[in-house]
Coordinates of N, CA and C in Angstrom, one line a residue:
X95 N 37.6 -29.7 4.8 CA 36.6 -29.5 5.9 C 36.4 -28.0 6.1
X96 N 37.5 -27.3 6.2 CA 37.4 -25.8 6.4 C 36.7 -25.1 5.2
X97 N 37.0 -25.7 4.0 CA 36.3 -25.1 2.8 C 34.8 -25.3 2.8
X98 N 34.4 -26.5 3.3 CA 33.0 -26.8 3.4 C 32.3 -25.9 4.4
X99 N 33.0 -25.7 5.5 CA 32.5 -24.8 6.6 C 32.4 -23.4 6.1
X100 N 33.4 -22.9 5.3 CA 33.3 -21.6 4.8 C 32.1 -21.4 3.9
X101 N 31.9 -22.4 3.0 CA 30.7 -22.4 2.1 C 29.4 -22.3 2.9
X102 N 29.3 -23.2 3.9 CA 28.1 -23.2 4.7 C 27.9 -21.8 5.4
X103 N 29.0 -21.2 5.8 CA 28.8 -19.9 6.5 C 28.4 -18.9 5.5
X104 N 28.9 -18.9 4.3 CA 28.5 -18.0 3.3 C 27.1 -18.1 2.9
X105 N 26.6 -19.4 2.7 CA 25.2 -19.6 2.4 C 24.3 -19.1 3.5
X106 N 24.7 -19.3 4.7 CA 23.9 -18.8 5.9 C 23.9 -17.3 5.9
X107 N 25.0 -16.7 5.6 CA 25.1 -15.2 5.5 C 24.2 -14.6 4.4
X108 N 24.3 -15.2 3.2 CA 23.5 -14.8 2.1 C 22.0 -14.9 2.4
X109 N 21.6 -16.1 3.0 CA 20.2 -16.3 3.3 C 19.7 -15.3 4.3
X110 N 20.6 -15.0 5.3 CA 20.2 -14.1 6.3 C 20.0 -12.7 5.7
X111 N 20.9 -12.3 4.8 CA 20.9 -11.0 4.1 C 19.6 -10.9 3.3
X112 N 19.3 -12.0 2.6 CA 18.1 -11.9 1.8 C 16.8 -11.7 2.6
X113 N 16.8 -12.4 3.7 CA 15.6 -12.3 4.6 C 15.5 -10.9 5.1
X114 N 16.6 -10.1 5.3 CA 16.6 -8.8 5.8 C 16.2 -7.7 4.8
X115 N 16.1 -8.1 3.5 CA 15.8 -7.1 2.5 C 14.3 -6.7 2.7
X116 N 14.0 -5.4 2.5 CA 12.6 -5.0 2.6 C 11.7 -5.6 1.6
X117 N 10.5 -5.7 1.9 CA 9.5 -6.2 0.9 C 9.0 -4.9 0.1
X118 N 9.0 -5.1 -1.3 CA 8.6 -4.0 -2.2 C 7.1 -4.0 -2.4
X119 N 6.6 -2.8 -2.4 CA 5.2 -2.5 -2.6 C 5.0 -1.5 -3.7
X120 N 4.3 -1.8 -4.8 CA 4.1 -0.9 -5.9 C 3.1 0.2 -5.5
X121 N 3.6 1.4 -5.5 CA 2.7 2.6 -5.2 C 1.7 2.9 -6.2
X122 N 0.4 2.7 -5.9 CA -0.7 2.9 -6.8 C -0.4 2.0 -8.0
X123 N 0.2 0.9 -7.8 CA 0.5 -0.1 -8.8 C 1.9 0.0 -9.3
X124 N 2.2 1.1 -10.1 CA 3.5 1.4 -10.6 C 3.4 2.6 -11.5
X125 N 4.6 3.0 -11.9 CA 4.7 4.2 -12.8 C 4.1 3.9 -14.2
X126 N 4.1 2.6 -14.6 CA 3.8 2.2 -15.9 C 2.3 2.0 -16.1
X127 N 1.6 3.1 -16.4 CA 0.1 3.1 -16.5 C -0.5 4.3 -15.8
X128 N -1.7 4.6 -16.1 CA -2.4 5.6 -15.2 C -2.5 5.0 -13.8
X129 N -2.1 5.8 -12.9 CA -2.0 5.3 -11.5 C -3.3 4.8 -11.0
X130 N -3.2 3.7 -10.2 CA -4.4 3.1 -9.6 C -5.3 2.4 -10.6
X131 N -4.8 2.1 -11.8 CA -5.6 1.4 -12.8 C -5.0 0.0 -13.1
X132 N -5.7 -0.7 -13.9 CA -5.3 -2.1 -14.2 C -3.9 -2.2 -14.8
X133 N -3.6 -1.4 -15.8 CA -2.3 -1.5 -16.4 C -1.2 -1.2 -15.4
X134 N -1.3 -0.2 -14.5 CA -0.3 0.1 -13.5 C -0.2 -1.1 -12.5
X135 N -1.3 -1.7 -12.1 CA -1.2 -2.8 -11.2 C -0.5 -4.0 -11.8
X136 N -0.9 -4.4 -13.0 CA -0.3 -5.5 -13.7 C 1.2 -5.3 -13.9
X137 N 1.6 -4.1 -14.3 CA 3.0 -3.8 -14.5 C 3.8 -3.8 -13.2
X138 N 3.1 -3.4 -12.1 CA 3.8 -3.5 -10.8 C 4.1 -4.9 -10.5
X139 N 3.2 -5.8 -10.8 CA 3.4 -7.2 -10.5 C 4.3 -7.9 -11.5
X140 N 4.0 -7.7 -12.8 CA 4.6 -8.5 -13.9 C 5.9 -7.9 -14.3
X141 N 6.0 -6.6 -14.5 CA 7.2 -5.9 -15.0 C 8.2 -5.7 -13.9
X142 N 7.8 -5.2 -12.8 CA 8.7 -4.9 -11.7 C 8.9 -6.1 -10.7
X143 N 7.9 -6.9 -10.6 CA 8.0 -8.1 -9.7 C 7.8 -7.7 -8.3
X144 N 7.0 -6.6 -8.0 CA 6.8 -6.2 -6.6 C 6.0 -7.3 -5.9
X145 N 6.3 -7.5 -4.6 CA 5.6 -8.5 -3.8 C 4.2 -8.0 -3.3
X146 N 4.0 -6.7 -3.3 CA 2.7 -6.1 -2.9 C 2.3 -5.0 -3.8
X147 N 1.0 -4.7 -3.9 CA 0.5 -3.6 -4.7 C -0.4 -2.8 -3.9
X148 N -0.1 -1.5 -3.8 CA -0.9 -0.5 -3.1 C -2.0 0.1 -3.9
X149 N -3.2 0.3 -3.4 CA -4.2 1.1 -4.1 C -4.9 2.0 -3.1
X150 N -5.5 3.1 -3.6 CA -6.3 4.0 -2.8 C -7.7 3.7 -3.1
X151 N -8.6 3.9 -2.0 CA -10.0 3.5 -2.2 C -10.9 4.7 -2.0
X152 N -11.8 4.9 -2.9 CA -12.9 5.9 -2.8 C -14.2 5.1 -3.1
X153 N -15.3 5.7 -2.7 CA -16.6 5.1 -2.9 C -17.5 5.9 -3.8
X154 N -18.2 5.3 -4.7 CA -19.1 6.0 -5.6 C -20.5 6.3 -5.0
X155 N -21.3 7.0 -5.8 CA -22.6 7.4 -5.3 C -23.4 6.2 -4.9
X156 N -23.3 5.1 -5.7 CA -24.0 3.9 -5.3 C -23.2 2.9 -4.4
X157 N -22.2 3.4 -3.7 CA -21.6 2.7 -2.7 C -20.6 1.6 -3.1
X158 N -20.1 1.8 -4.3 CA -19.1 0.8 -4.9 C -17.7 1.3 -4.6
X159 N -16.8 0.4 -4.4 CA -15.4 0.7 -4.1 C -14.5 0.7 -5.3
X160 N -13.9 1.9 -5.6 CA -13.0 2.0 -6.7 C -11.6 2.5 -6.3
X161 N -10.6 2.2 -7.2 CA -9.2 2.6 -6.9 C -9.0 4.0 -7.4
X162 N -8.8 5.0 -6.5 CA -8.5 6.3 -6.9 C -8.1 7.1 -5.7
X163 N -7.2 8.1 -5.9 CA -6.7 8.8 -4.7 C -7.5 10.0 -4.3
X164 N -8.2 10.6 -5.2 CA -9.0 11.8 -4.9 C -10.5 11.7 -5.1
X165 N -11.2 12.6 -4.6 CA -12.6 12.6 -5.0 C -12.8 13.0 -6.4
X166 N -12.0 13.9 -6.9 CA -12.0 14.4 -8.3 C -11.1 13.6 -9.2
X167 N -11.2 13.8 -10.5 CA -10.4 13.1 -11.5 C -9.5 14.0 -12.3
X168 N -9.1 15.1 -11.7 CA -8.3 16.1 -12.4 C -7.0 15.6 -12.8
X169 N -6.4 14.7 -12.0 CA -5.1 14.2 -12.4 C -5.1 13.3 -13.6
X170 N -6.4 12.9 -14.0 CA -6.6 12.1 -15.2 C -7.2 12.8 -16.3
X171 N -7.2 14.2 -16.2 CA -7.7 15.0 -17.3 C -9.1 15.3 -17.3
X172 N -9.9 15.0 -16.3 CA -11.3 15.1 -16.3 C -11.7 16.2 -15.2
X173 N -12.4 17.2 -15.6 CA -12.8 18.3 -14.7 C -14.3 18.1 -14.3
X174 N -14.6 18.6 -13.2 CA -16.0 18.7 -12.7 C -16.7 17.4 -12.6
X175 N -16.0 16.4 -12.3 CA -16.6 15.1 -11.9 C -16.1 14.7 -10.6
X176 N -17.0 14.4 -9.7 CA -16.6 13.9 -8.3 C -17.1 12.5 -8.2
X177 N -16.2 11.6 -7.7 CA -16.5 10.2 -7.5 C -17.7 10.0 -6.6
X178 N -17.8 10.7 -5.5 CA -19.0 10.5 -4.6 C -20.3 10.9 -5.2
X179 N -20.3 11.6 -6.3 CA -21.5 12.1 -7.0 C -21.9 11.3 -8.2
X180 N -21.2 10.3 -8.6 CA -21.4 9.5 -9.8 C -21.5 8.0 -9.5
X181 N -22.4 7.4 -10.3 CA -22.5 5.9 -10.1 C -21.3 5.2 -10.7
X182 N -21.1 4.0 -10.3 CA -20.0 3.2 -10.9 C -20.2 3.0 -12.4
X183 N -21.3 2.7 -12.9 CA -21.5 2.5 -14.3 C -21.2 3.7 -15.1
X184 N -21.5 4.9 -14.6 CA -21.2 6.1 -15.3 C -19.7 6.4 -15.2
X185 N -19.1 6.1 -14.1 CA -17.7 6.3 -13.9 C -16.8 5.5 -14.8
X186 N -17.3 4.2 -15.0 CA -16.5 3.3 -15.9 C -16.5 3.7 -17.3
X187 N -17.4 4.6 -17.7 CA -17.4 5.1 -19.1 C -16.4 6.2 -19.4
X188 N -15.8 6.8 -18.4 CA -15.0 8.0 -18.5 C -13.6 7.6 -18.9
X189 N -13.0 8.1 -19.9 CA -11.6 7.8 -20.3 C -10.6 8.6 -19.5
X190 N -9.7 7.9 -18.9 CA -8.7 8.5 -18.0 C -7.4 8.7 -18.8
X191 N -6.7 9.8 -18.7 CA -5.4 10.0 -19.4 C -4.4 10.6 -18.4
X192 N -3.2 10.1 -18.4 CA -2.2 10.7 -17.5 C -0.8 10.5 -18.1
X193 N 0.0 11.6 -18.1 CA 1.4 11.5 -18.6 C 2.3 11.4 -17.4
X194 N 3.1 10.3 -17.5 CA 4.1 10.0 -16.4 C 5.4 9.7 -17.0
X195 N 6.4 10.5 -16.6 CA 7.8 10.4 -17.1 C 7.8 10.4 -18.7
X196 N 7.0 11.4 -19.2 CA 7.0 11.7 -20.6 C 6.2 10.7 -21.4
X197 N 5.6 9.7 -20.8 CA 4.8 8.7 -21.5 C 3.3 9.0 -21.1
X198 N 2.4 9.0 -22.1 CA 1.0 9.2 -21.9 C 0.3 7.9 -21.9
X199 N -0.5 7.7 -20.9 CA -1.3 6.4 -20.8 C -2.8 6.7 -20.8
X200 N -3.5 5.8 -21.2 CA -5.0 5.9 -21.2 C -5.6 4.7 -20.5
X201 N -6.7 4.9 -19.8 CA -7.3 3.8 -19.0 C -8.7 4.1 -18.6
X202 N -9.3 3.2 -17.9 CA -10.6 3.5 -17.2 C -10.4 3.2 -15.8
X203 N -11.3 3.7 -15.0 CA -11.2 3.5 -13.5 C -11.2 2.0 -13.2
X204 N -10.5 1.6 -12.2 CA -10.4 0.2 -11.8 C -11.2 0.0 -10.5
X205 N -12.0 -1.0 -10.5 CA -12.7 -1.3 -9.3 C -11.8 -2.0 -8.3
X206 N -12.1 -2.0 -7.1 CA -11.4 -2.7 -6.1 C -11.5 -4.2 -6.3
X207 N -12.6 -4.6 -6.8 CA -12.9 -6.0 -7.1 C -11.8 -6.5 -8.2
X208 N -11.6 -5.7 -9.2 CA -10.7 -6.1 -10.3 C -9.2 -6.0 -9.7
X209 N -8.9 -5.0 -8.9 CA -7.6 -4.9 -8.3 C -7.3 -6.1 -7.5
X210 N -8.2 -6.6 -6.7 CA -8.0 -7.8 -5.9 C -7.8 -9.0 -6.7
X211 N -8.6 -9.1 -7.8 CA -8.4 -10.2 -8.8 C -7.0 -10.2 -9.4
X212 N -6.5 -9.0 -9.7 CA -5.1 -8.9 -10.2 C -4.1 -9.4 -9.1
X213 N -4.3 -9.0 -7.9 CA -3.4 -9.4 -6.8 C -3.4 -10.9 -6.6
X214 N -4.6 -11.5 -6.7 CA -4.7 -13.0 -6.6 C -4.0 -13.6 -7.8
X215 N -4.3 -13.1 -9.0 CA -3.7 -13.7 -10.2 C -2.2 -13.7 -10.2
X216 N -1.6 -12.6 -9.8 CA -0.2 -12.5 -9.8 C 0.5 -12.8 -8.5
X217 N -0.3 -13.3 -7.5 CA 0.2 -13.8 -6.2 C 1.0 -12.7 -5.5
X218 N 0.4 -11.5 -5.4 CA 1.0 -10.5 -4.6 C 0.0 -10.1 -3.6
X219 N 0.4 -9.5 -2.5 CA -0.5 -9.1 -1.4 C -1.0 -7.7 -1.7
X220 N -2.3 -7.5 -1.4 CA -2.9 -6.1 -1.6 C -2.6 -5.2 -0.3
X221 N -2.3 -4.0 -0.6 CA -2.2 -3.0 0.4 C -3.3 -1.9 0.1
X222 N -4.4 -2.0 0.8 CA -5.6 -1.2 0.5 C -5.6 0.1 1.4
X223 N -5.3 1.2 0.8 CA -5.3 2.5 1.5 C -6.7 3.1 1.5
X224 N -7.2 3.3 2.7 CA -8.5 3.9 2.9 C -8.3 5.4 2.9
X225 N -8.9 6.1 1.9 CA -8.9 7.6 1.9 C -10.3 7.9 2.5
X226 N -10.4 9.2 2.9 CA -11.7 9.6 3.5 C -12.8 9.5 2.4
X227 N -13.8 8.7 2.6 CA -14.8 8.5 1.6 C -16.1 8.1 2.4
X228 N -17.2 8.3 1.7 CA -18.5 8.0 2.3 C -18.5 6.5 2.7
X229 N -18.8 6.2 3.9 CA -18.9 4.8 4.4 C -17.6 4.3 4.8
X230 N -16.5 5.0 4.5 CA -15.1 4.5 4.9 C -14.4 5.7 5.5
X231 N -14.6 6.1 6.7 CA -13.9 7.2 7.3 C -14.0 7.1 8.9
X232 N -13.4 8.0 9.6 CA -13.3 7.9 11.0 C -14.7 7.9 11.7
X233 N -15.7 8.5 11.0 CA -17.0 8.7 11.6 C -18.0 7.7 11.1
X234 N -17.7 7.0 10.0 CA -18.6 6.1 9.4 C -17.9 5.0 8.6
X235 N -18.0 3.8 9.1 CA -17.4 2.6 8.5 C -18.4 1.7 7.9
X236 N -19.6 2.2 7.6 CA -20.7 1.3 7.2 C -20.5 0.6 5.9
X237 N -19.6 1.1 5.0 CA -19.3 0.4 3.8 C -18.1 -0.6 3.9
X238 N -17.4 -0.6 5.0 CA -16.3 -1.4 5.1 C -16.6 -2.9 5.0
X239 N -17.7 -3.4 5.6 CA -18.1 -4.8 5.4 C -18.2 -5.2 4.0
X240 N -18.6 -4.4 3.1 CA -18.7 -4.7 1.6 C -17.3 -4.8 1.1
X241 N -16.4 -3.9 1.5 CA -15.0 -4.0 1.1 C -14.3 -5.3 1.6
X242 N -14.6 -5.6 2.8 CA -14.1 -6.9 3.4 C -14.6 -8.1 2.6
X243 N -15.9 -8.0 2.2 CA -16.4 -9.1 1.5 C -15.7 -9.4 0.2
X244 N -15.2 -8.3 -0.5 CA -14.4 -8.4 -1.7 C -13.1 -9.1 -1.4
X245 N -12.4 -8.7 -0.3 CA -11.2 -9.3 0.1 C -11.4 -10.8 0.3
X246 N -12.5 -11.1 1.0 CA -12.8 -12.5 1.4 C -13.1 -13.3 0.1
X247 N -13.8 -12.7 -0.8 CA -14.2 -13.3 -2.1 C -13.0 -13.8 -2.8
X248 N -11.9 -13.0 -2.8 CA -10.7 -13.4 -3.6 C -9.7 -14.2 -2.7
X249 N -10.1 -14.6 -1.5 CA -9.3 -15.4 -0.7 C -8.0 -14.7 -0.2
X250 N -8.1 -13.4 0.1 CA -6.9 -12.6 0.4 C -7.0 -12.1 1.8
X251 N -7.8 -12.6 2.7 CA -8.0 -12.1 4.0 C -6.7 -12.1 4.8
X252 N -5.9 -13.2 4.7 CA -4.7 -13.4 5.5 C -3.6 -12.5 4.9
X253 N -3.6 -12.2 3.6 CA -2.6 -11.5 2.9 C -2.8 -10.0 2.9
X254 N -4.0 -9.5 3.0 CA -4.4 -8.1 2.8 C -3.9 -7.3 3.9
X255 N -3.4 -6.1 3.6 CA -3.0 -5.0 4.5 C -3.9 -3.8 4.3
X256 N -4.5 -3.4 5.4 CA -5.3 -2.1 5.4 C -4.4 -1.0 5.9
X257 N -4.3 0.0 5.1 CA -3.5 1.2 5.4 C -4.3 2.4 5.4
X258 N -4.1 3.3 6.4 CA -4.9 4.5 6.5 C -4.3 5.4 7.6
X259 N -4.5 6.7 7.4 CA -4.1 7.7 8.5 C -5.2 7.9 9.5
X260 N -6.4 7.2 9.3 CA -7.5 7.4 10.2 C -7.5 6.4 11.3
X261 N -7.2 6.9 12.5 CA -7.1 6.0 13.7 C -8.3 5.2 14.0
X262 N -9.4 6.0 14.1 CA -10.7 5.3 14.5 C -11.1 4.2 13.5
X263 N -10.8 4.4 12.2 CA -11.1 3.4 11.2 C -10.2 2.2 11.5
X264 N -9.0 2.3 11.9 CA -8.1 1.2 12.2 C -8.6 0.5 13.5
X265 N -9.0 1.3 14.4 CA -9.5 0.7 15.7 C -10.8 -0.2 15.4
X266 N -11.6 0.3 14.5 CA -12.8 -0.4 14.1 C -12.4 -1.7 13.4
X267 N -11.4 -1.7 12.5 CA -11.0 -2.9 11.8 C -10.3 -3.9 12.8
X268 N -9.4 -3.4 13.6 CA -8.8 -4.3 14.5 C -9.8 -5.0 15.5
X269 N -10.8 -4.3 15.8 CA -11.9 -4.8 16.7 C -12.8 -5.8 16.0
X270 N -13.2 -5.5 14.8 CA -14.2 -6.3 14.1 C -13.6 -7.3 13.1
X271 N -12.4 -7.0 12.6 CA -11.7 -7.9 11.6 C -10.3 -8.1 12.0
X272 N -10.1 -8.7 13.1 CA -8.7 -8.9 13.7 C -7.8 -9.7 12.8
X273 N -8.3 -10.5 11.8 CA -7.5 -11.3 11.0 C -6.8 -10.4 9.9
X274 N -7.3 -9.2 9.7 CA -6.6 -8.3 8.7 C -5.4 -7.6 9.3
X275 N -4.3 -7.5 8.5 CA -3.2 -6.8 8.9 C -3.4 -5.3 8.6
X276 N -2.8 -4.4 9.5 CA -3.0 -3.0 9.4 C -1.7 -2.2 9.4
X277 N -1.7 -1.1 8.8 CA -0.6 -0.1 8.9 C -1.2 1.3 9.1
X278 N -0.6 2.0 10.0 CA -1.0 3.3 10.4 C -0.1 4.3 9.5
X279 N -0.8 5.1 8.7 CA 0.0 6.0 7.8 C 0.3 7.3 8.4
X280 N 1.6 7.7 8.4 CA 2.0 8.9 9.1 C 3.0 9.7 8.2
X281 N 3.0 11.0 8.3 CA 4.0 11.8 7.7 C 5.2 11.9 8.7
X282 N 4.9 12.3 9.9 CA 5.9 12.2 11.0 C 5.4 11.4 12.1
X283 N 6.2 11.0 13.0 CA 5.8 10.1 14.1 C 6.2 10.6 15.5
X284 N 5.2 10.5 16.4 CA 5.5 10.9 17.8 C 5.5 9.6 18.6
X285 N 6.0 9.7 19.8 CA 6.1 8.5 20.7 C 4.7 7.8 20.9
X286 N 3.7 8.7 21.0 CA 2.4 8.2 21.2 C 1.9 7.4 20.0
X287 N 2.3 7.7 18.8 CA 1.9 7.0 17.6 C 2.5 5.6 17.7
X288 N 3.7 5.4 18.1 CA 4.3 4.1 18.2 C 3.7 3.3 19.3
X289 N 3.4 3.9 20.4 CA 2.7 3.2 21.5 C 1.3 2.8 21.1
X290 N 0.6 3.6 20.3 CA -0.7 3.3 19.8 C -0.6 2.1 18.9
X291 N 0.3 2.1 18.0 CA 0.5 0.9 17.1 C 0.8 -0.4 17.9
X292 N 1.6 -0.3 18.9 CA 1.8 -1.4 19.8 C 0.5 -1.9 20.4
X293 N -0.2 -1.0 21.0 CA -1.4 -1.3 21.7 C -2.5 -2.0 20.8
X294 N -2.5 -1.5 19.5 CA -3.6 -2.0 18.6 C -3.0 -3.0 17.6
X295 N -1.8 -3.5 17.8 CA -1.2 -4.5 17.0 C -1.2 -4.1 15.5
X296 N -0.7 -2.9 15.3 CA -0.7 -2.3 14.0 C 0.7 -1.9 13.6
X297 N 1.1 -2.1 12.4 CA 2.4 -1.6 11.9 C 2.3 -0.2 11.5
X298 N 3.4 0.4 11.1 CA 3.3 1.9 10.8 C 4.0 2.2 9.4
X299 N 3.5 3.1 8.6 CA 4.0 3.5 7.3 C 4.3 4.9 7.4
X300 N 5.6 5.3 7.2 CA 6.1 6.7 7.4 C 6.7 7.2 6.2
X301 N 6.6 8.5 5.9 CA 7.2 9.2 4.8 C 8.7 9.1 5.0
X302 N 9.4 8.6 4.0 CA 10.8 8.1 4.1 C 11.8 9.1 4.7
X303 N 11.6 10.4 4.4 CA 12.5 11.4 4.9 C 12.5 11.5 6.4
X304 N 11.5 11.1 7.1 CA 11.3 11.2 8.5 C 11.7 9.9 9.3
X305 N 12.3 9.0 8.6 CA 12.7 7.7 9.2 C 14.2 7.7 9.5
X306 N 14.6 7.3 10.7 CA 16.0 7.1 11.1 C 16.1 5.8 11.9
X307 N 17.4 5.4 12.1 CA 17.6 4.1 12.8 C 17.0 4.0 14.2
X308 N 17.1 5.2 14.9 CA 16.5 5.2 16.3 C 15.0 4.9 16.3
X309 N 14.3 5.6 15.3 CA 12.9 5.4 15.3 C 12.5 4.0 14.9
X310 N 13.2 3.4 14.0 CA 12.9 2.0 13.6 C 13.2 1.1 14.7
X311 N 14.3 1.3 15.4 CA 14.6 0.5 16.6 C 13.5 0.6 17.7
X312 N 13.1 1.8 17.9 CA 12.0 2.0 18.9 C 10.8 1.2 18.5
X313 N 10.4 1.3 17.2 CA 9.2 0.6 16.7 C 9.4 -0.9 16.9
X314 N 10.6 -1.4 16.4 CA 10.8 -2.8 16.4 C 10.8 -3.4 17.9
X315 N 11.3 -2.6 18.8 CA 11.3 -3.1 20.2 C 9.9 -3.3 20.7
X316 N 9.0 -2.6 20.1 CA 7.6 -2.7 20.6 C 6.8 -3.6 19.6
X317 N 7.5 -4.3 18.8 CA 6.9 -5.3 17.8 C 6.2 -4.6 16.7
X318 N 6.6 -3.4 16.3 CA 5.9 -2.7 15.3 C 6.9 -2.6 14.1
X319 N 6.5 -3.1 12.9 CA 7.3 -3.0 11.7 C 7.1 -1.7 11.0
X320 N 8.2 -1.2 10.3 CA 8.1 0.1 9.7 C 8.1 -0.1 8.2
X321 N 7.2 0.6 7.5 CA 7.2 0.7 6.1 C 7.5 2.2 5.7
X322 N 8.2 2.3 4.6 CA 8.6 3.7 4.1 C 7.9 4.0 2.8
X323 N 7.4 5.2 2.7 CA 6.8 5.7 1.4 C 7.4 7.1 1.1
X324 N 7.3 7.5 -0.2 CA 7.4 6.7 -1.4 C 8.8 6.8 -1.9
X325 N 9.5 5.7 -2.1 CA 11.0 5.7 -2.3 C 11.3 5.5 -3.7
X326 N 12.0 6.5 -4.4 CA 12.2 6.4 -5.8 C 13.7 6.6 -6.2
X327 N 14.6 6.5 -5.3 CA 16.0 6.5 -5.7 C 16.8 5.5 -4.9
X328 N 17.9 5.0 -5.4 CA 18.7 3.9 -4.8 C 19.3 4.3 -3.5
X329 N 19.8 5.6 -3.4 CA 20.5 6.0 -2.2 C 19.5 6.1 -1.0
X330 N 18.3 6.5 -1.3 CA 17.3 6.6 -0.2 C 16.9 5.1 0.2
X331 N 16.8 4.3 -0.8 CA 16.5 2.9 -0.6 C 17.6 2.3 0.3
X332 N 18.8 2.5 0.0 CA 19.9 1.9 0.8 C 19.9 2.4 2.2
X333 N 19.6 3.7 2.4 CA 19.6 4.3 3.7 C 18.5 3.6 4.6
X334 N 17.4 3.3 3.9 CA 16.2 2.7 4.6 C 16.5 1.3 4.9
X335 N 17.2 0.6 4.1 CA 17.7 -0.8 4.3 C 18.5 -0.8 5.6
X336 N 19.5 0.2 5.6 CA 20.4 0.3 6.8 C 19.6 0.6 8.1
X337 N 18.5 1.3 7.9 CA 17.7 1.7 9.1 C 16.9 0.4 9.6
X338 N 16.7 -0.5 8.7 CA 15.9 -1.7 9.1 C 14.5 -1.7 8.8
X339 N 14.1 -0.9 7.7 CA 12.7 -0.9 7.3 C 12.3 -2.2 6.8
X340 N 11.0 -2.6 7.0 CA 10.5 -3.9 6.6 C 9.9 -3.8 5.2
X341 N 9.3 -2.7 4.9 CA 8.6 -2.5 3.6 C 9.0 -1.2 2.9
X342 N 9.1 -1.3 1.6 CA 9.4 -0.1 0.8 C 8.3 0.1 -0.2
X343 N 7.7 1.2 -0.3 CA 6.7 1.5 -1.3 C 7.4 2.4 -2.3
X344 N 7.2 2.1 -3.6 CA 7.9 2.8 -4.7 C 7.0 2.8 -5.9
X345 N 7.3 3.8 -6.8 CA 6.7 3.9 -8.1 C 7.4 3.1 -9.1
X346 N 8.7 3.0 -9.0 CA 9.4 2.4 -10.2 C 10.8 1.8 -9.8
X347 N 11.2 1.7 -8.6 CA 12.5 1.2 -8.2 C 12.5 -0.3 -8.6
X348 N 13.7 -0.7 -9.2 CA 13.9 -2.1 -9.5 C 14.3 -2.8 -8.2
X349 N 13.8 -4.1 -8.0 CA 14.2 -4.8 -6.8 C 15.7 -5.3 -7.0
X350 N 16.6 -5.0 -6.0 CA 18.0 -5.4 -6.2 C 18.2 -6.9 -6.0

């Protein structure tokens, strides 16, 4: 009887520990591929097994949403091209090249539509980071309905997380699309940031070096979950687990 009780206790302990492990999110997909492109997204889901995939969003001259971090394409070896000044059709013809960890990858720009299709296919949740772009910024959210339509098209409304450092954009989303989950992106955090997240029912994503147990406890007490970015070594990961972070964004960490 005691042996059975011990086994049950161990099963309960293991189950509880598993539940407390952070959820892994592939940063711009993963390290394997040009960042924010199809190969990186698929490898984040298929090779690493991440539960979520993060992308950055910019908008083209003709108002289409694509996955890229900057207005320019310099990190992919292309000079003097700005995404806001080029149409999607022209952008799709440009070859992207990027060397990461001594491996050179080639790709083409990935549309948000394709990114969401990958998320659906591999059953991972999308983390859509809004960068300052035409129609998606603190002063103008006129293109967000078309982005939402893509999320809805792929049946990911309940799974999708919208991430951004732009407060007014998040307030717009929470007001008009309350079914979407949101995260407030911060480098460092003040008390007012945590209170704002509580008031607007928004979680928070913080640069990992600025996270400590007291901050996580304060957030959790107000019903705010904490995500850490961008974590790429095991010791930092373990520290953040001990702090109680709910999400870990990484380029290439293996899930323990």
